[in-house]
């Protein structure tokens, strides 16, 4: 931490209001040099303080510091970013290390800067524009926003899913943009939605998937079939009991018979922390394709066990040996107890939602949030055929953001109703298990 920031971090920020003069008094009190006269030839605007290599600005009662080089690097004006391709026209290395502002304007919401020693080829009229939202999170789809990887989720169990599952017709999903936005909002919140009344065609799963984003091509192909196959290389193709982004399964024929991580954190916090440290190996090892990777069972924001859960990585059928990992050997007693606790919580009846897809129905789910499995089925008494596809997470998050930007009020006011409200919702056309209704 720099000498400038360290004393500021100890200040009682809760007492600071959004009065811009507070920032000036705070920095003056600690004797920091004011470079406004040297750089601008006049005092800085209220709420702004110019230091030697950075600019301090008061945002929501907190002093935030931004280096001049990084401010210049963040400029997205038409001179710096092509308005059509959205690609930058300069390199970070092109920015002078001694770049400083020569004019600064700030109204509490927007910042405008003209630069001395700007990038070569940029004239004196170039102005960099920034809004306050960019200072809070400059990313196009902030992870903690309602469309990001760390968005808030609706935590459901068997009872709430039975009463609040979301169904949308294929026609509405494909051709009614408001219905599609609502579907994506439910997918973002619950991690799973269902599509019904799908035409009887093998190509439909691709159409449903590409509405969300490009297909992810794997060694199974861009789309794939799930059927009972002797000596299958993937357990999904067999008729034994089962234990990647977003996955779709469209039921074409099925005449055969046949939110848990937070609970662990709440009930057994020590086991939860162990699961954030335990990395399990996964592999697909066949003659034609050889893949392997390692993931923590529970991924949290910044790896902090107290932070929000981002992904759950748990797929026993694809698990590989971990015998060569000395760290796991050393802590195996704790890790084994954590895995047993997690598996036990997964299998509790009130956490398991089961639904048999009928022909013409498709489930879409977040693959590293919703643990999916199936029961054993008997192919001697019927046939089972599902068509599947994957869409990468970043593509779906992009669609979430696009939907939110296009119909903000629809996105914001589409809510998931808990079990207590479900009976009333059914009378008002909300989604329930009984009527497969849509809003």
Short mmCIF file of C-alpha atoms in Angstrom, two decimals:
data_model
loop_
_atom_site.label_atom_id
_atom_site.label_comp_id
_atom_site.label_asym_id
_atom_site.label_seq_id
_atom_site.Cartn_x
_atom_site.Cartn_y
_atom_site.Cartn_z
CA UNK A 1 0.00 0.00 0.00
CA UNK A 2 1.44 3.39 -0.95
CA UNK A 3 2.29 6.08 1.60
CA UNK A 4 -0.61 8.12 0.26
CA UNK A 5 -3.27 5.41 0.50
CA UNK A 6 -2.15 3.88 3.84
CA UNK A 7 -3.26 6.78 6.09
CA UNK A 8 -6.48 7.16 4.10
CA UNK A 9 -7.36 3.50 4.72
CA UNK A 10 -7.36 4.15 8.47
CA UNK A 11 -9.73 7.10 8.29
CA UNK A 12 -13.30 6.78 9.69
CA UNK A 13 -14.96 6.81 6.26
CA UNK A 14 -18.42 6.30 7.69
CA UNK A 15 -18.26 9.86 8.96
CA UNK A 16 -17.44 11.22 5.53
CA UNK A 17 -20.35 12.46 3.48
CA UNK A 18 -20.39 13.12 -0.22
CA UNK A 19 -19.39 16.71 0.53
CA UNK A 20 -16.52 17.25 -1.89
CA UNK A 21 -14.70 19.56 0.52
CA UNK A 22 -14.15 16.63 2.89
CA UNK A 23 -11.65 15.13 0.45
CA UNK A 24 -9.67 18.36 0.28
CA UNK A 25 -9.59 18.66 4.08
CA UNK A 26 -8.58 15.02 4.54
CA UNK A 27 -5.64 15.18 2.15
CA UNK A 28 -4.54 18.65 3.25
CA UNK A 29 -4.54 17.49 6.87
CA UNK A 30 -1.98 14.79 6.05
CA UNK A 31 0.25 17.17 4.14
CA UNK A 32 -0.05 15.74 0.63
CA UNK A 33 1.17 18.00 -2.13
CA UNK A 34 -1.50 19.51 -4.33
CA UNK A 35 -0.46 19.51 -7.99
CA UNK A 36 -3.56 21.29 -9.30
CA UNK A 37 -1.80 24.62 -9.77
CA UNK A 38 1.17 22.98 -11.47
CA UNK A 39 -0.93 20.81 -13.81
CA UNK A 40 -4.05 22.93 -14.36
CA UNK A 41 -2.93 26.43 -13.42
CA UNK A 42 -5.97 26.65 -11.12
CA UNK A 43 -7.62 24.81 -8.21
CA UNK A 44 -9.07 21.40 -8.91
CA UNK A 45 -12.88 20.98 -9.02
CA UNK A 46 -14.61 20.17 -5.75
CA UNK A 47 -14.32 16.46 -4.97
CA UNK A 48 -11.08 16.10 -6.97
CA UNK A 49 -7.50 16.14 -5.74
CA UNK A 50 -4.52 16.00 -8.09
CA UNK A 51 -1.45 14.24 -6.72
CA UNK A 52 1.83 13.71 -8.52
CA UNK A 53 0.93 10.48 -10.34
CA UNK A 54 -2.76 10.00 -9.66
CA UNK A 55 -6.13 11.65 -9.25
CA UNK A 56 -8.24 11.20 -6.12
CA UNK A 57 -12.01 11.49 -6.39
CA UNK A 58 -14.74 11.19 -3.76
CA UNK A 59 -17.32 8.54 -4.77
CA UNK A 60 -20.17 7.56 -2.45
CA UNK A 61 -18.33 9.02 0.53
CA UNK A 62 -15.09 7.16 -0.22
CA UNK A 63 -11.86 8.55 -1.64
CA UNK A 64 -10.78 6.56 -4.70
CA UNK A 65 -7.39 6.98 -6.37
CA UNK A 66 -6.68 6.42 -10.07
CA UNK A 67 -3.27 6.63 -11.71
CA UNK A 68 -3.11 9.01 -14.65
CA UNK A 69 -1.71 6.35 -16.99
CA UNK A 70 -4.54 3.94 -16.14
CA UNK A 71 -7.15 6.67 -16.50
CA UNK A 72 -5.81 7.47 -19.94
CA UNK A 73 -5.72 3.76 -20.77
CA UNK A 74 -9.44 3.47 -19.85
CA UNK A 75 -10.60 6.12 -22.33
CA UNK A 76 -13.30 4.79 -24.68
CA UNK A 77 -13.98 7.85 -26.83
CA UNK A 78 -14.34 7.43 -30.60
CA UNK A 79 -10.72 8.45 -31.10
CA UNK A 80 -9.54 5.65 -28.82
CA UNK A 81 -12.05 2.89 -29.62
CA UNK A 82 -13.42 2.14 -33.08
CA UNK A 83 -17.17 2.80 -32.96
CA UNK A 84 -17.95 -0.18 -35.19
CA UNK A 85 -15.52 -2.95 -34.17
CA UNK A 86 -15.24 -1.67 -30.54
CA UNK A 87 -11.50 -2.39 -30.71
CA UNK A 88 -8.89 -0.07 -29.25
CA UNK A 89 -6.73 2.04 -31.52
CA UNK A 90 -3.75 2.32 -29.19
CA UNK A 91 -1.56 0.20 -26.94
CA UNK A 92 -1.05 0.71 -23.23
CA UNK A 93 2.67 0.95 -23.96
CA UNK A 94 1.97 4.02 -26.16
CA UNK A 95 0.98 6.10 -23.11
CA UNK A 96 3.71 8.36 -21.77
CA UNK A 97 4.78 7.43 -18.22
CA UNK A 98 4.74 11.14 -17.32
CA UNK A 99 1.24 11.86 -18.67
CA UNK A 100 -0.70 14.29 -16.47
CA UNK A 101 -4.00 16.18 -16.86
CA UNK A 102 -4.09 19.78 -18.08
CA UNK A 103 -7.83 20.25 -17.58
CA UNK A 104 -10.27 18.41 -15.29
CA UNK A 105 -14.05 18.76 -14.98
CA UNK A 106 -16.16 16.83 -12.47
CA UNK A 107 -19.84 17.20 -11.53
CA UNK A 108 -20.14 14.25 -9.18
CA UNK A 109 -21.29 11.89 -11.94
CA UNK A 110 -19.05 12.47 -14.94
CA UNK A 111 -15.33 13.20 -15.23
CA UNK A 112 -13.73 14.92 -18.25
CA UNK A 113 -9.96 15.17 -18.70
CA UNK A 114 -7.69 16.80 -21.27
CA UNK A 115 -4.12 15.55 -21.19
CA UNK A 116 -0.63 16.95 -21.40
CA UNK A 117 1.83 14.71 -23.26
CA UNK A 118 -1.01 12.65 -24.72
CA UNK A 119 -0.43 9.69 -27.04
CA UNK A 120 1.36 10.64 -30.23
CA UNK A 121 -1.17 11.45 -32.95
CA UNK A 122 -3.91 12.52 -30.52
CA UNK A 123 -4.48 16.26 -30.85
CA UNK A 124 -5.00 18.85 -28.10
CA UNK A 125 -8.78 18.65 -28.46
CA UNK A 126 -8.92 15.03 -27.29
CA UNK A 127 -11.09 14.67 -24.16
CA UNK A 128 -11.41 11.52 -22.08
CA UNK A 129 -14.88 10.92 -20.60
CA UNK A 130 -15.68 8.72 -17.60
CA UNK A 131 -18.87 8.17 -15.63
CA UNK A 132 -19.08 7.22 -11.97
CA UNK A 133 -20.32 3.69 -12.75
CA UNK A 134 -17.06 2.99 -14.57
CA UNK A 135 -15.08 3.86 -11.47
CA UNK A 136 -17.10 1.40 -9.41
CA UNK A 137 -16.60 -1.46 -11.89
CA UNK A 138 -15.20 -0.81 -15.35
CA UNK A 139 -16.10 -4.22 -16.79
CA UNK A 140 -18.85 -4.44 -19.40
CA UNK A 141 -20.64 -7.15 -17.41
CA UNK A 142 -19.58 -6.68 -13.76
CA UNK A 143 -19.32 -10.06 -11.97
CA UNK A 144 -21.41 -8.91 -9.00
CA UNK A 145 -24.16 -7.42 -11.14
CA UNK A 146 -27.46 -9.24 -11.73
CA UNK A 147 -26.06 -10.61 -15.00
CA UNK A 148 -22.52 -11.51 -13.85
CA UNK A 149 -20.83 -14.68 -12.67
CA UNK A 150 -21.27 -13.71 -9.01
CA UNK A 151 -24.88 -12.56 -9.29
CA UNK A 152 -27.31 -13.37 -6.51
CA UNK A 153 -29.17 -16.63 -6.98
CA UNK A 154 -32.49 -17.97 -5.77
CA UNK A 155 -31.69 -20.92 -3.50
CA UNK A 156 -34.28 -23.64 -4.02
CA UNK A 157 -35.05 -27.08 -2.69
CA UNK A 158 -37.47 -29.82 -3.75
CA UNK A 159 -40.55 -28.05 -2.41
CA UNK A 160 -39.83 -24.62 -3.84
CA UNK A 161 -38.80 -26.05 -7.21
CA UNK A 162 -42.00 -28.07 -7.46
CA UNK A 163 -44.04 -24.92 -6.94
CA UNK A 164 -41.86 -22.34 -8.72
CA UNK A 165 -40.28 -24.11 -11.69
CA UNK A 166 -40.38 -22.00 -14.83
CA UNK A 167 -41.80 -23.25 -18.13
CA UNK A 168 -41.96 -21.36 -21.41
CA UNK A 169 -43.38 -22.53 -24.73
CA UNK A 170 -41.04 -23.01 -27.66
CA UNK A 171 -43.01 -20.47 -29.69
CA UNK A 172 -42.71 -17.78 -27.01
CA UNK A 173 -39.06 -18.59 -26.30
CA UNK A 174 -38.10 -18.24 -29.95
CA UNK A 175 -40.40 -15.47 -31.16
CA UNK A 176 -41.53 -13.34 -28.19
CA UNK A 177 -38.63 -11.21 -26.98
CA UNK A 178 -40.32 -10.28 -23.69
CA UNK A 179 -40.96 -13.97 -22.94
CA UNK A 180 -37.33 -14.74 -23.81
CA UNK A 181 -36.06 -11.99 -21.48
CA UNK A 182 -38.19 -13.41 -18.66
CA UNK A 183 -36.85 -16.89 -19.41
CA UNK A 184 -33.26 -15.69 -19.24
CA UNK A 185 -33.98 -13.84 -15.99
CA UNK A 186 -35.33 -17.03 -14.43
CA UNK A 187 -32.32 -18.96 -15.73
CA UNK A 188 -30.01 -16.37 -14.18
CA UNK A 189 -31.80 -16.61 -10.84
CA UNK A 190 -32.63 -20.31 -10.54
CA UNK A 191 -30.08 -21.94 -12.82
CA UNK A 192 -32.72 -24.04 -14.57
CA UNK A 193 -35.74 -23.52 -16.85
CA UNK A 194 -37.92 -25.76 -19.04
CA UNK A 195 -39.13 -25.33 -22.61
CA UNK A 196 -42.32 -27.11 -23.75
CA UNK A 197 -44.30 -27.70 -26.96
CA UNK A 198 -41.16 -28.19 -29.05
CA UNK A 199 -41.65 -29.45 -32.62
CA UNK A 200 -40.63 -33.07 -33.11
CA UNK A 201 -37.27 -32.54 -34.80
CA UNK A 202 -33.68 -33.41 -33.91
CA UNK A 203 -32.59 -29.90 -34.99
CA UNK A 204 -34.66 -28.10 -32.36
CA UNK A 205 -32.06 -28.35 -29.59
CA UNK A 206 -29.61 -26.36 -31.73
CA UNK A 207 -32.19 -23.65 -32.38
CA UNK A 208 -33.02 -23.37 -28.69
CA UNK A 209 -29.34 -23.27 -27.71
CA UNK A 210 -28.21 -20.73 -30.31
CA UNK A 211 -30.91 -18.34 -29.12
CA UNK A 212 -28.73 -18.02 -26.00
CA UNK A 213 -25.35 -18.09 -27.73
CA UNK A 214 -23.05 -20.05 -30.06
CA UNK A 215 -22.86 -23.81 -29.53
CA UNK A 216 -19.81 -25.10 -27.75
CA UNK A 217 -18.30 -27.78 -29.93
CA UNK A 218 -16.86 -30.70 -27.97
CA UNK A 219 -15.59 -34.15 -28.91
CA UNK A 220 -19.26 -35.22 -28.75
CA UNK A 221 -19.92 -32.78 -31.61
CA UNK A 222 -21.82 -29.46 -31.58
CA UNK A 223 -24.94 -31.39 -30.52
CA UNK A 224 -25.18 -34.97 -29.34
CA UNK A 225 -27.64 -37.75 -28.61
CA UNK A 226 -28.19 -39.49 -25.30
CA UNK A 227 -29.33 -43.06 -25.79
CA UNK A 228 -28.65 -46.39 -24.17
CA UNK A 229 -25.55 -47.77 -25.90
CA UNK A 230 -23.68 -50.98 -24.99
CA UNK A 231 -20.11 -50.42 -23.72
CA UNK A 232 -20.59 -46.65 -23.85
CA UNK A 233 -17.63 -44.31 -23.30
CA UNK A 234 -19.77 -41.86 -21.35
CA UNK A 235 -22.01 -43.01 -18.50
CA UNK A 236 -24.76 -40.73 -19.81
CA UNK A 237 -25.16 -43.18 -22.69
CA UNK A 238 -25.67 -46.21 -20.44
CA UNK A 239 -28.68 -47.34 -18.45
CA UNK A 240 -26.87 -47.37 -15.06
CA UNK A 241 -27.52 -44.78 -12.38
CA UNK A 242 -25.72 -41.44 -12.83
CA UNK A 243 -24.33 -39.23 -10.33
CA UNK A 244 -19.63 -28.24 -18.81
CA UNK A 245 -21.33 -23.43 -19.12
CA UNK A 246 -24.97 -24.27 -19.69
CA UNK A 247 -26.42 -27.55 -20.89
CA UNK A 248 -29.60 -28.39 -22.81
CA UNK A 249 -31.36 -31.74 -22.99
CA UNK A 250 -34.29 -31.99 -25.44
CA UNK A 251 -36.45 -35.07 -25.00
CA UNK A 252 -37.38 -36.61 -28.34
CA UNK A 253 -38.53 -39.96 -26.98
CA UNK A 254 -38.87 -41.31 -23.44
CA UNK A 255 -41.10 -44.31 -22.93
CA UNK A 256 -38.79 -46.04 -20.44
CA UNK A 257 -39.69 -46.53 -16.74
CA UNK A 258 -37.85 -44.96 -14.53
CA UNK A 259 -28.59 -25.27 -3.45
CA UNK A 260 -26.82 -27.40 -1.31
CA UNK A 261 -23.37 -25.77 -0.97
CA UNK A 262 -24.85 -22.92 1.05
CA UNK A 263 -26.53 -25.43 3.36
CA UNK A 264 -23.13 -27.01 4.03
CA UNK A 265 -21.66 -23.56 4.75
CA UNK A 266 -24.48 -22.83 7.18
CA UNK A 267 -24.54 -26.19 8.95
CA UNK A 268 -20.88 -27.19 8.80
CA UNK A 269 -18.69 -24.15 8.05
CA UNK A 270 -15.45 -26.09 8.65
CA UNK A 271 -16.45 -28.69 6.04
CA UNK A 272 -17.42 -25.91 3.63
CA UNK A 273 -13.99 -24.31 3.96
CA UNK A 274 -12.35 -27.69 3.37
CA UNK A 275 -14.32 -28.07 0.11
CA UNK A 276 -12.97 -24.72 -1.12
CA UNK A 277 -9.44 -26.05 -0.60
CA UNK A 278 -9.91 -29.58 -1.93
CA UNK A 279 -9.02 -29.83 -5.62
CA UNK A 280 -10.37 -32.95 -7.31
CA UNK A 281 -8.96 -34.23 -10.59
CA UNK A 282 -11.20 -34.96 -13.57
CA UNK A 283 -10.38 -36.80 -16.74
CA UNK A 284 -11.75 -38.16 -20.00
CA UNK A 285 -9.25 -40.80 -21.03
CA UNK A 286 -10.02 -42.71 -24.21
CA UNK A 287 -8.06 -43.64 -27.28
CA UNK A 288 -9.45 -40.78 -29.38
CA UNK A 289 -9.59 -38.04 -26.71
CA UNK A 290 -7.51 -37.38 -23.59
CA UNK A 291 -8.46 -34.51 -21.28
CA UNK A 292 -7.69 -33.74 -17.64
CA UNK A 293 -8.10 -30.84 -15.25
CA UNK A 294 -8.30 -30.02 -11.54
CA UNK A 295 -10.87 -27.85 -9.76
CA UNK A 296 -11.83 -27.00 -6.19
CA UNK A 297 -15.12 -28.64 -5.23
CA UNK A 298 -16.49 -25.21 -4.29
CA UNK A 299 -15.24 -22.08 -6.07
CA UNK A 300 -15.81 -18.85 -4.17
CA UNK A 301 -15.15 -15.24 -5.04
CA UNK A 302 -11.39 -14.58 -4.79
CA UNK A 303 -11.00 -17.99 -3.14
CA UNK A 304 -12.37 -16.63 0.13
CA UNK A 305 -14.56 -19.21 1.96
CA UNK A 306 -16.65 -16.37 3.41
CA UNK A 307 -17.41 -14.90 -0.01
CA UNK A 308 -20.07 -15.75 -2.55
CA UNK A 309 -20.10 -19.16 -4.25
CA UNK A 310 -19.25 -18.90 -7.95
CA UNK A 311 -19.20 -22.52 -9.16
CA UNK A 312 -19.64 -26.04 -7.84
CA UNK A 313 -17.32 -28.58 -9.47
CA UNK A 314 -18.51 -32.05 -8.62
CA UNK A 315 -18.89 -34.91 -11.10
CA UNK A 316 -17.97 -38.32 -9.61
CA UNK A 317 -18.31 -40.24 -12.93
CA UNK A 318 -15.46 -38.19 -14.42
CA UNK A 319 -13.31 -38.05 -11.29
CA UNK A 320 -9.65 -39.09 -11.65
CA UNK A 321 -7.18 -40.39 -9.04
CA UNK A 322 -5.68 -37.89 -6.60
CA UNK A 323 -3.15 -40.28 -5.10
CA UNK A 324 -0.06 -38.26 -6.08
CA UNK A 325 -1.18 -35.07 -4.30
CA UNK A 326 0.79 -34.80 -1.05
CA UNK A 327 -1.39 -31.96 0.24
CA UNK A 328 -4.49 -34.13 -0.03
CA UNK A 329 -2.72 -37.01 1.75
CA UNK A 330 -1.80 -34.65 4.59
CA UNK A 331 -5.36 -33.33 5.03
CA UNK A 332 -7.30 -36.38 3.89
CA UNK A 333 -9.20 -36.89 7.16
CA UNK A 334 -10.75 -33.42 6.92
CA UNK A 335 -11.35 -33.65 3.18
CA UNK A 336 -13.00 -37.06 3.45
CA UNK A 337 -15.41 -35.75 6.11
CA UNK A 338 -16.17 -32.74 3.93
CA UNK A 339 -16.94 -34.90 0.88
CA UNK A 340 -19.16 -37.19 2.94
CA UNK A 341 -21.04 -34.20 4.34
CA UNK A 342 -21.48 -32.72 0.86
CA UNK A 343 -22.64 -36.01 -0.70
CA UNK A 344 -25.04 -36.56 2.20
CA UNK A 345 -26.57 -33.10 1.75
CA UNK A 346 -26.95 -33.67 -2.00
CA UNK A 347 -28.88 -36.89 -1.46
CA UNK A 348 -31.29 -35.63 1.18
CA UNK A 349 -34.82 -36.10 -0.25
CA UNK A 350 -35.81 -32.47 0.34
CA UNK A 351 -32.91 -31.30 -1.84
CA UNK A 352 -33.66 -33.58 -4.80
CA UNK A 353 -36.10 -32.43 -7.48
CA UNK A 354 -37.09 -35.11 -10.00
CA UNK A 355 -39.00 -34.63 -13.22
CA UNK A 356 -39.46 -36.96 -16.18
CA UNK A 357 -39.18 -35.06 -19.44
CA UNK A 358 -41.86 -35.85 -21.98
CA UNK A 359 -41.25 -35.75 -25.73
CA UNK A 360 -41.29 -32.13 -26.88
CA UNK A 361 -39.79 -30.78 -23.63
CA UNK A 362 -36.30 -29.45 -22.96
CA UNK A 363 -34.42 -28.56 -19.80
CA UNK A 364 -31.80 -25.80 -19.77
CA UNK A 365 -29.56 -25.62 -16.72
CA UNK A 366 -26.38 -24.04 -15.41
CA UNK A 367 -23.94 -26.92 -15.44
CA UNK A 368 -21.75 -25.88 -12.51
CA UNK A 369 -24.61 -24.85 -10.31
CA UNK A 370 -27.30 -27.49 -10.76
CA UNK A 371 -26.08 -31.02 -10.12
CA UNK A 372 -27.98 -33.18 -12.59
CA UNK A 373 -28.42 -36.92 -12.63
CA UNK A 374 -31.00 -39.50 -13.64
CA UNK A 375 -32.48 -42.71 -12.38
CA UNK A 376 -31.80 -46.13 -13.84
CA UNK A 377 -34.18 -46.94 -16.70
CA UNK A 378 -35.38 -50.08 -18.40
CA UNK A 379 -34.88 -50.03 -22.17
CA UNK A 380 -36.58 -53.43 -22.57
CA UNK A 381 -39.93 -51.70 -22.10
CA UNK A 382 -39.43 -48.61 -24.25
CA UNK A 383 -36.97 -46.20 -25.85
CA UNK A 384 -35.10 -43.17 -24.53
CA UNK A 385 -33.66 -40.47 -26.78
CA UNK A 386 -32.52 -37.00 -25.76
CA UNK A 387 -30.61 -34.48 -27.87
CA UNK A 388 -28.10 -32.35 -26.01
CA UNK A 389 -25.99 -29.25 -26.50
CA UNK A 390 -23.67 -26.94 -24.55
CA UNK A 391 -23.41 -23.14 -24.57
CA UNK A 392 -20.43 -21.48 -22.89
CA UNK A 393 -21.04 -19.50 -19.73
CA UNK A 394 -19.60 -16.25 -21.09
CA UNK A 395 -21.96 -16.45 -24.09
CA UNK A 396 -25.00 -16.88 -21.83
CA UNK A 397 -23.86 -14.08 -19.50
CA UNK A 398 -23.58 -11.87 -22.58
CA UNK A 399 -27.18 -12.76 -23.45
CA UNK A 400 -28.27 -11.98 -19.89
CA UNK A 401 -26.71 -8.52 -20.15
CA UNK A 402 -28.16 -7.93 -23.62
CA UNK A 403 -31.64 -8.86 -22.33
CA UNK A 404 -31.24 -6.58 -19.32
CA UNK A 405 -30.13 -3.67 -21.49
CA UNK A 406 -32.94 -4.20 -24.00
CA UNK A 407 -35.78 -4.57 -21.47
CA UNK A 408 -34.52 -3.35 -18.11
CA UNK A 409 -37.92 -3.15 -16.40
CA UNK A 410 -38.90 -6.64 -17.58
CA UNK A 411 -35.59 -7.99 -16.32
CA UNK A 412 -35.76 -6.16 -13.01
CA UNK A 413 -39.38 -7.00 -12.21
CA UNK A 414 -39.21 -10.66 -13.19
CA UNK A 415 -38.95 -12.33 -9.81
CA UNK A 416 -38.92 -15.89 -8.53
CA UNK A 417 -41.83 -16.58 -6.20
CA UNK A 418 -41.25 -18.68 -3.12
CA UNK A 419 -43.48 -21.62 -2.13
CA UNK A 420 -45.87 -19.51 -0.02
CA UNK A 421 -46.77 -17.33 -2.98
CA UNK A 422 -47.00 -20.11 -5.55
CA UNK A 423 -50.72 -20.97 -5.10
CA UNK A 424 -51.73 -17.35 -5.60
CA UNK A 425 -49.31 -17.08 -8.53
CA UNK A 426 -50.96 -20.04 -10.25
CA UNK A 427 -54.22 -18.14 -10.35
CA UNK A 428 -52.43 -15.15 -11.85
CA UNK A 429 -50.65 -17.10 -14.59
CA UNK A 430 -47.25 -17.44 -12.89
CA UNK A 431 -45.16 -20.55 -13.46
CA UNK A 432 -46.02 -23.58 -11.34
CA UNK A 433 -45.30 -27.28 -11.60
CA UNK A 434 -48.93 -28.17 -12.12
CA UNK A 435 -49.80 -26.02 -15.10
CA UNK A 436 -46.33 -25.45 -16.65
CA UNK A 437 -47.55 -21.87 -16.96
CA UNK A 438 -45.54 -18.85 -17.94
CA UNK A 439 -45.84 -15.26 -16.90
#
